[in-house]
Amino acid sequence: MSGISPENSGKLKNSKSEKMSDVATANFLIEEIGGKRHVGDMLRTACKELRARFPHKSDPENQWTERRLRGWWNNESRVVKHFQMVELYMSAEQLREARKEHAEYRAKTALIRQMAELVSTHEVGG
């Protein structure tokens, strides 16, 4: 044997067992959806976005609530259902893509604006 007992095989050097939990992943995705801002604002924004995308009108028990998100954020709940994780992930990915497209749009319009200013300056000074 290599000297590592089975009970210590999953522990790190500092003797703390670290693993990614579903709640930690959910919190990361909530932060991606809600944006990096004050916690209350972030949770309200994320909840509003999730409700708009996934209303679950026929299933009130599974509707997105700010309380559910706050429960994960404050580690008051350890349960993240599969469909919730999927909806969080899909929302985060769609918003990430939309933010990327918006940044590209802003960069292009800024370049066009600069070119228009150069043309108008050249015509006036010409």
XYZ file of N, CA, C and O in Angstrom:
504
model
N 0.831 -1.184 0.000
C 0.000 0.000 0.000
C 0.868 1.237 0.000
O 1.989 1.239 0.439
N 0.296 2.335 -0.425
C 1.047 3.577 -0.534
C 1.048 4.388 0.757
O 1.571 5.477 0.799
N 0.443 3.903 1.814
C 0.449 4.613 3.079
C -0.736 5.549 3.263
O -0.823 6.243 4.254
N -1.645 5.601 2.287
C -2.834 6.443 2.409
C -3.999 5.541 2.790
O -4.330 4.615 2.068
N -4.593 5.832 3.929
C -5.724 5.011 4.353
C -6.967 5.431 3.590
O -7.087 6.575 3.168
N -7.934 4.530 3.417
C -9.154 4.872 2.678
C -9.898 6.047 3.291
O -10.504 6.833 2.594
N -9.849 6.195 4.605
C -10.579 7.297 5.224
C -9.943 8.650 4.944
O -10.594 9.674 5.015
N -8.660 8.695 4.602
C -7.977 9.946 4.308
C -7.804 10.201 2.818
O -7.236 11.215 2.434
N -8.265 9.298 1.980
C -8.003 9.408 0.549
C -8.661 10.607 -0.108
O -8.171 11.115 -1.091
N -9.769 11.116 0.430
C -10.462 12.243 -0.179
C -10.113 13.579 0.433
O -10.699 14.587 0.105
N -9.158 13.608 1.328
C -8.842 14.851 2.034
C -7.640 15.533 1.413
O -6.726 14.903 0.903
N -7.639 16.839 1.512
C -6.533 17.631 0.996
C -5.404 17.674 2.015
O -5.550 17.250 3.155
N -4.278 18.233 1.629
C -3.116 18.316 2.496
C -3.432 19.033 3.814
O -2.918 18.683 4.846
N -4.274 20.071 3.750
C -4.586 20.820 4.960
C -5.689 20.139 5.774
O -6.278 20.757 6.643
N -5.977 18.915 5.497
C -6.931 18.057 6.189
C -8.376 18.543 6.101
O -9.199 18.190 6.913
N -8.683 19.365 5.122
C -10.068 19.758 4.884
C -10.537 19.074 3.616
O -9.856 19.097 2.605
N -11.698 18.498 3.667
C -12.272 17.879 2.487
C -13.057 18.946 1.731
O -13.998 19.515 2.258
N -12.628 19.241 0.529
C -13.265 20.280 -0.277
C -13.903 19.639 -1.501
O -13.251 18.918 -2.231
N -15.189 19.906 -1.693
C -15.826 19.458 -2.918
C -16.888 20.470 -3.301
O -17.432 21.172 -2.462
N -17.156 20.559 -4.568
C -18.125 21.512 -5.082
C -19.515 20.970 -4.833
O -19.823 19.846 -5.189
N -20.347 21.767 -4.194
C -21.711 21.327 -3.925
C -22.651 21.898 -4.978
O -22.329 22.850 -5.684
N -23.834 21.327 -5.056
C -24.854 21.834 -5.971
C -25.239 23.258 -5.592
O -25.485 24.090 -6.456
N -25.283 23.536 -4.296
C -25.651 24.880 -3.846
C -24.585 25.891 -4.263
O -24.912 26.992 -4.705
N -23.326 25.518 -4.165
C -22.250 26.422 -4.589
C -22.352 26.693 -6.088
O -22.178 27.830 -6.538
N -22.641 25.666 -6.864
C -22.812 25.842 -8.299
C -24.023 26.725 -8.590
O -23.961 27.630 -9.430
N -25.116 26.481 -7.882
C -26.326 27.293 -8.057
C -26.034 28.753 -7.710
O -26.459 29.659 -8.435
N -25.299 28.981 -6.635
C -24.965 30.357 -6.245
C -24.100 31.044 -7.294
O -24.274 32.228 -7.584
N -23.173 30.303 -7.881
C -22.350 30.866 -8.952
C -23.224 31.275 -10.134
O -23.074 32.363 -10.691
N -24.168 30.408 -10.499
C -25.051 30.702 -11.628
C -26.004 31.855 -11.298
O -26.288 32.693 -12.170
N -26.474 31.924 -10.066
C -27.325 33.042 -9.652
C -26.570 34.354 -9.793
O -27.104 35.350 -10.279
N -25.305 34.346 -9.398
C -24.483 35.554 -9.525
C -24.274 35.922 -10.996
O -24.265 37.094 -11.347
N -24.131 34.922 -11.848
C -24.002 35.175 -13.284
C -25.286 35.783 -13.848
O -25.245 36.674 -14.683
N -26.426 35.280 -13.393
C -27.716 35.760 -13.894
C -28.037 37.139 -13.337
O -28.445 38.039 -14.062
N -27.854 37.316 -12.035
C -28.227 38.560 -11.369
C -27.222 39.677 -11.506
O -27.538 40.832 -11.242
N -26.028 39.347 -11.916
C -24.987 40.360 -12.041
C -24.317 40.615 -10.707
O -24.899 40.395 -9.651
N -23.086 41.060 -10.776
C -22.325 41.307 -9.557
C -22.698 42.670 -9.007
O -22.261 43.690 -9.522
N -23.527 42.654 -7.984
C -24.012 43.872 -7.335
C -24.415 43.520 -5.922
O -24.143 42.418 -5.468
N -25.076 44.425 -5.244
C -25.550 44.168 -3.885
C -26.383 42.890 -3.878
O -27.166 42.650 -4.807
N -26.233 42.074 -2.855
C -26.862 40.752 -2.818
C -28.377 40.821 -3.027
O -28.936 40.055 -3.810
N -29.051 41.731 -2.337
C -30.499 41.832 -2.492
C -30.909 42.156 -3.908
O -31.834 41.544 -4.462
N -30.218 43.111 -4.521
C -30.507 43.474 -5.913
C -30.205 42.319 -6.854
O -30.959 42.058 -7.791
N -29.103 41.626 -6.601
C -28.719 40.502 -7.442
C -29.779 39.402 -7.380
O -30.188 38.869 -8.415
N -30.247 39.069 -6.182
C -31.239 38.014 -6.031
C -32.573 38.412 -6.656
O -33.219 37.586 -7.311
N -32.982 39.678 -6.496
C -34.235 40.134 -7.122
C -34.132 40.074 -8.644
O -35.055 39.621 -9.318
N -33.006 40.520 -9.176
C -32.806 40.501 -10.626
C -32.796 39.070 -11.157
O -33.425 38.767 -12.171
N -32.079 38.192 -10.472
C -32.010 36.788 -10.901
C -33.388 36.142 -10.840
O -33.788 35.430 -11.774
N -34.129 36.406 -9.780
C -35.470 35.823 -9.639
C -36.393 36.325 -10.744
O -37.125 35.542 -11.351
N -36.340 37.616 -11.013
C -37.169 38.202 -12.067
C -36.833 37.571 -13.424
O -37.724 37.226 -14.201
N -35.557 37.409 -13.692
C -35.106 36.811 -14.958
C -35.564 35.353 -15.060
O -36.065 34.919 -16.107
N -35.401 34.596 -13.995
C -35.802 33.184 -14.004
C -37.312 33.026 -14.131
O -37.789 32.135 -14.838
N -38.073 33.881 -13.460
C -39.539 33.830 -13.582
C -39.981 34.139 -15.007
O -40.927 33.536 -15.516
N -39.314 35.094 -15.637
C -39.675 35.457 -17.013
C -39.377 34.301 -17.974
O -40.151 34.027 -18.889
N -38.256 33.642 -17.775
C -37.864 32.554 -18.665
C -38.594 31.253 -18.375
O -38.889 30.476 -19.270
N -38.842 30.973 -17.103
C -39.451 29.710 -16.681
C -40.547 29.994 -15.653
O -40.339 29.844 -14.450
N -41.749 30.385 -16.103
C -42.783 30.799 -15.158
C -43.401 29.668 -14.329
O -43.838 29.899 -13.218
N -43.455 28.446 -14.831
C -44.054 27.305 -14.123
C -45.430 27.665 -13.565
O -45.750 27.355 -12.417
N -46.265 28.303 -14.377
C -47.583 28.750 -13.920
C -48.474 27.593 -13.486
O -49.252 27.722 -12.562
N -48.345 26.466 -14.133
C -49.191 25.325 -13.785
C -48.623 24.515 -12.616
O -49.254 23.575 -12.155
N -47.439 24.880 -12.145
C -46.784 24.142 -11.061
C -46.230 25.129 -10.029
O -45.036 25.396 -9.978
N -47.101 25.685 -9.173
C -46.679 26.737 -8.245
C -45.582 26.305 -7.273
O -44.783 27.129 -6.835
N -45.508 25.024 -6.966
C -44.486 24.551 -6.031
C -43.076 24.709 -6.604
O -42.115 24.835 -5.856
N -42.952 24.695 -7.911
C -41.647 24.779 -8.543
C -41.367 26.147 -9.177
O -40.432 26.290 -9.952
N -42.195 27.132 -8.854
C -41.950 28.483 -9.372
C -40.710 29.074 -8.706
O -40.386 28.759 -7.569
N -40.049 29.937 -9.442
C -38.868 30.612 -8.911
C -39.292 31.693 -7.928
O -40.154 32.512 -8.231
N -38.682 31.662 -6.749
C -38.959 32.679 -5.739
C -37.640 33.245 -5.226
O -36.614 32.561 -5.226
N -37.727 34.482 -4.795
C -36.538 35.100 -4.210
C -36.124 34.353 -2.942
O -34.946 34.226 -2.644
N -37.094 33.836 -2.210
C -36.798 33.099 -0.982
C -35.973 31.847 -1.273
O -35.074 31.497 -0.515
N -36.290 31.152 -2.365
C -35.528 29.953 -2.735
C -34.074 30.321 -3.037
O -33.140 29.679 -2.563
N -33.893 31.387 -3.808
C -32.540 31.817 -4.149
C -31.788 32.271 -2.904
O -30.608 31.969 -2.732
N -32.474 33.004 -2.023
C -31.844 33.484 -0.790
C -31.475 32.298 0.123
O -30.448 32.327 0.796
N -32.308 31.266 0.119
C -32.011 30.064 0.907
C -30.724 29.405 0.455
O -29.915 28.960 1.280
N -30.512 29.326 -0.846
C -29.247 28.771 -1.348
C -28.097 29.701 -1.019
O -27.037 29.259 -0.588
N -28.314 31.003 -1.249
C -27.246 31.977 -1.048
C -26.751 31.963 0.406
O -25.561 32.057 0.667
N -27.680 31.831 1.344
C -27.323 31.838 2.768
C -27.054 30.431 3.318
O -26.944 30.255 4.526
N -26.963 29.451 2.425
C -26.725 28.053 2.803
C -27.752 27.538 3.804
O -27.435 26.775 4.706
N -28.984 27.949 3.631
C -30.073 27.462 4.472
C -30.718 26.221 3.854
O -31.456 25.522 4.531
N -30.439 25.982 2.596
C -30.987 24.830 1.895
C -29.862 24.137 1.150
O -28.974 24.777 0.607
N -29.909 22.823 1.148
C -28.888 22.044 0.448
C -29.442 21.339 -0.772
O -28.738 20.599 -1.434
N -30.711 21.558 -1.057
C -31.379 20.824 -2.130
C -31.543 21.710 -3.361
O -32.202 22.744 -3.305
N -30.923 21.294 -4.441
C -31.117 21.927 -5.743
C -31.570 20.813 -6.677
O -30.825 19.869 -6.928
N -32.793 20.921 -7.154
C -33.335 19.894 -8.036
C -32.688 19.994 -9.411
O -32.208 21.052 -9.814
N -32.712 18.870 -10.106
C -32.065 18.809 -11.423
C -32.643 19.851 -12.382
O -31.894 20.571 -13.037
N -33.970 19.960 -12.457
C -34.562 20.914 -13.398
C -34.179 22.341 -13.029
O -34.017 23.194 -13.905
N -33.992 22.625 -11.735
C -33.579 23.966 -11.313
C -32.160 24.265 -11.782
O -31.876 25.358 -12.277
N -31.291 23.282 -11.650
C -29.903 23.472 -12.089
C -29.854 23.669 -13.600
O -29.117 24.522 -14.091
N -30.671 22.913 -14.328
C -30.715 23.054 -15.782
C -31.207 24.451 -16.170
O -30.623 25.111 -17.035
N -32.274 24.912 -15.518
C -32.806 26.244 -15.830
C -31.824 27.339 -15.446
O -31.665 28.326 -16.179
N -31.132 27.196 -14.321
C -30.103 28.170 -13.938
C -28.993 28.214 -14.984
O -28.571 29.293 -15.410
N -28.534 27.032 -15.387
C -27.448 26.956 -16.360
C -27.869 27.555 -17.708
O -27.123 28.342 -18.303
N -29.072 27.191 -18.165
C -29.539 27.712 -19.456
C -29.657 29.232 -19.413
O -29.237 29.915 -20.349
N -30.200 29.767 -18.338
C -30.344 31.217 -18.212
C -28.982 31.899 -18.186
O -28.773 32.915 -18.851
N -28.065 31.351 -17.403
C -26.726 31.945 -17.307
C -26.028 31.942 -18.666
O -25.414 32.936 -19.064
N -26.132 30.834 -19.390
C -25.492 30.751 -20.710
C -26.119 31.726 -21.704
O -25.414 32.389 -22.459
N -27.448 31.811 -21.708
C -28.120 32.729 -22.626
C -27.765 34.176 -22.307
O -27.522 34.975 -23.220
N -27.715 34.519 -21.040
C -27.355 35.883 -20.657
C -25.891 36.186 -20.951
O -25.552 37.295 -21.371
N -25.028 35.203 -20.750
C -23.605 35.384 -21.068
C -23.444 35.669 -22.562
O -22.700 36.566 -22.957
N -24.159 34.914 -23.386
C -24.097 35.121 -24.837
C -24.667 36.484 -25.225
O -24.100 37.189 -26.062
N -25.786 36.868 -24.612
C -26.392 38.174 -24.905
C -25.457 39.311 -24.496
O -25.330 40.304 -25.221
N -24.801 39.168 -23.354
C -23.857 40.201 -22.912
C -22.666 40.296 -23.857
O -22.185 41.383 -24.152
N -22.222 39.152 -24.354
C -21.103 39.131 -25.299
C -21.506 39.826 -26.600
O -20.755 40.657 -27.126
N -22.695 39.499 -27.111
C -23.175 40.134 -28.342
C -23.356 41.637 -28.153
O -23.033 42.425 -29.042
N -23.853 42.038 -26.984
C -24.038 43.464 -26.704
C -22.694 44.186 -26.650
O -22.564 45.304 -27.179
N -21.691 43.566 -26.049
C -20.363 44.171 -25.989
C -19.776 44.321 -27.391
O -19.159 45.347 -27.717
N -19.977 43.306 -28.235
C -19.495 43.391 -29.617
C -20.215 44.509 -30.368
O -19.590 45.255 -31.123
N -21.524 44.629 -30.171
C -22.307 45.686 -30.804
C -21.806 47.058 -30.378
O -21.614 47.946 -31.210
N -21.573 47.223 -29.084
C -21.088 48.518 -28.582
C -19.709 48.854 -29.155
O -19.431 49.996 -29.496
N -18.854 47.846 -29.277
C -17.522 48.068 -29.834
C -17.621 48.487 -31.311
O -16.930 49.410 -31.750
N -18.489 47.824 -32.063
C -18.662 48.165 -33.484
C -19.235 49.566 -33.650
O -18.775 50.338 -34.497
N -20.255 49.895 -32.855
C -20.848 51.230 -32.989
C -19.883 52.314 -32.538
O -19.878 53.406 -33.111
N -19.049 52.031 -31.571
C -18.040 53.009 -31.151
C -17.043 53.248 -32.289
O -16.635 54.389 -32.546
N -16.658 52.180 -32.977
C -15.737 52.311 -34.111
C -16.387 53.105 -35.240
O -15.751 53.992 -35.829
N -17.644 52.827 -35.530
C -18.356 53.571 -36.582
C -18.473 55.040 -36.194
O -18.293 55.927 -37.026
N -18.758 55.299 -34.917
C -18.857 56.682 -34.439
C -17.528 57.414 -34.619
O -17.488 58.556 -35.075
N -16.436 56.756 -34.293
C -15.106 57.364 -34.470
C -14.832 57.656 -35.934
O -14.299 58.718 -36.276
N -15.188 56.695 -36.797
C -14.959 56.901 -38.224
C -15.799 58.073 -38.734
O -15.318 58.897 -39.522
N -17.049 58.185 -38.293
C -17.922 59.287 -38.709
C -17.364 60.623 -38.232
O -17.407 61.619 -38.961
N -16.827 60.661 -37.013
C -16.239 61.893 -36.500
C -15.004 62.287 -37.302
O -14.788 63.459 -37.577
N -14.198 61.299 -37.692
C -13.013 61.593 -38.503
C -13.401 62.150 -39.871
O -12.804 63.102 -40.357
N -14.426 61.545 -40.476
C -14.893 62.001 -41.788
C -15.430 63.422 -41.679
O -15.099 64.283 -42.510
N -16.253 63.681 -40.662
C -16.829 65.029 -40.521
C -15.736 66.055 -40.196
O -15.792 67.189 -40.670
N -14.744 65.678 -39.431
C -13.643 66.585 -39.117
C -12.834 66.880 -40.372
O -12.417 68.016 -40.619
N -12.617 65.862 -41.174
C -11.838 66.017 -42.392
C -12.584 66.910 -43.379
O -11.973 67.747 -44.046
N -13.910 66.747 -43.477
C -14.696 67.565 -44.408
C -14.726 69.025 -43.958
O -14.649 69.936 -44.780
N -14.861 69.249 -42.676
C -14.927 70.629 -42.157
C -13.573 71.300 -42.285
O -13.468 72.449 -42.712
N -12.529 70.603 -41.923
C -11.181 71.190 -41.951
C -10.576 71.221 -43.335
O -9.625 71.969 -43.592
N -11.101 70.444 -44.249
C -10.586 70.188 -45.550
C -10.273 71.262 -46.432
O -9.447 71.562 -47.129
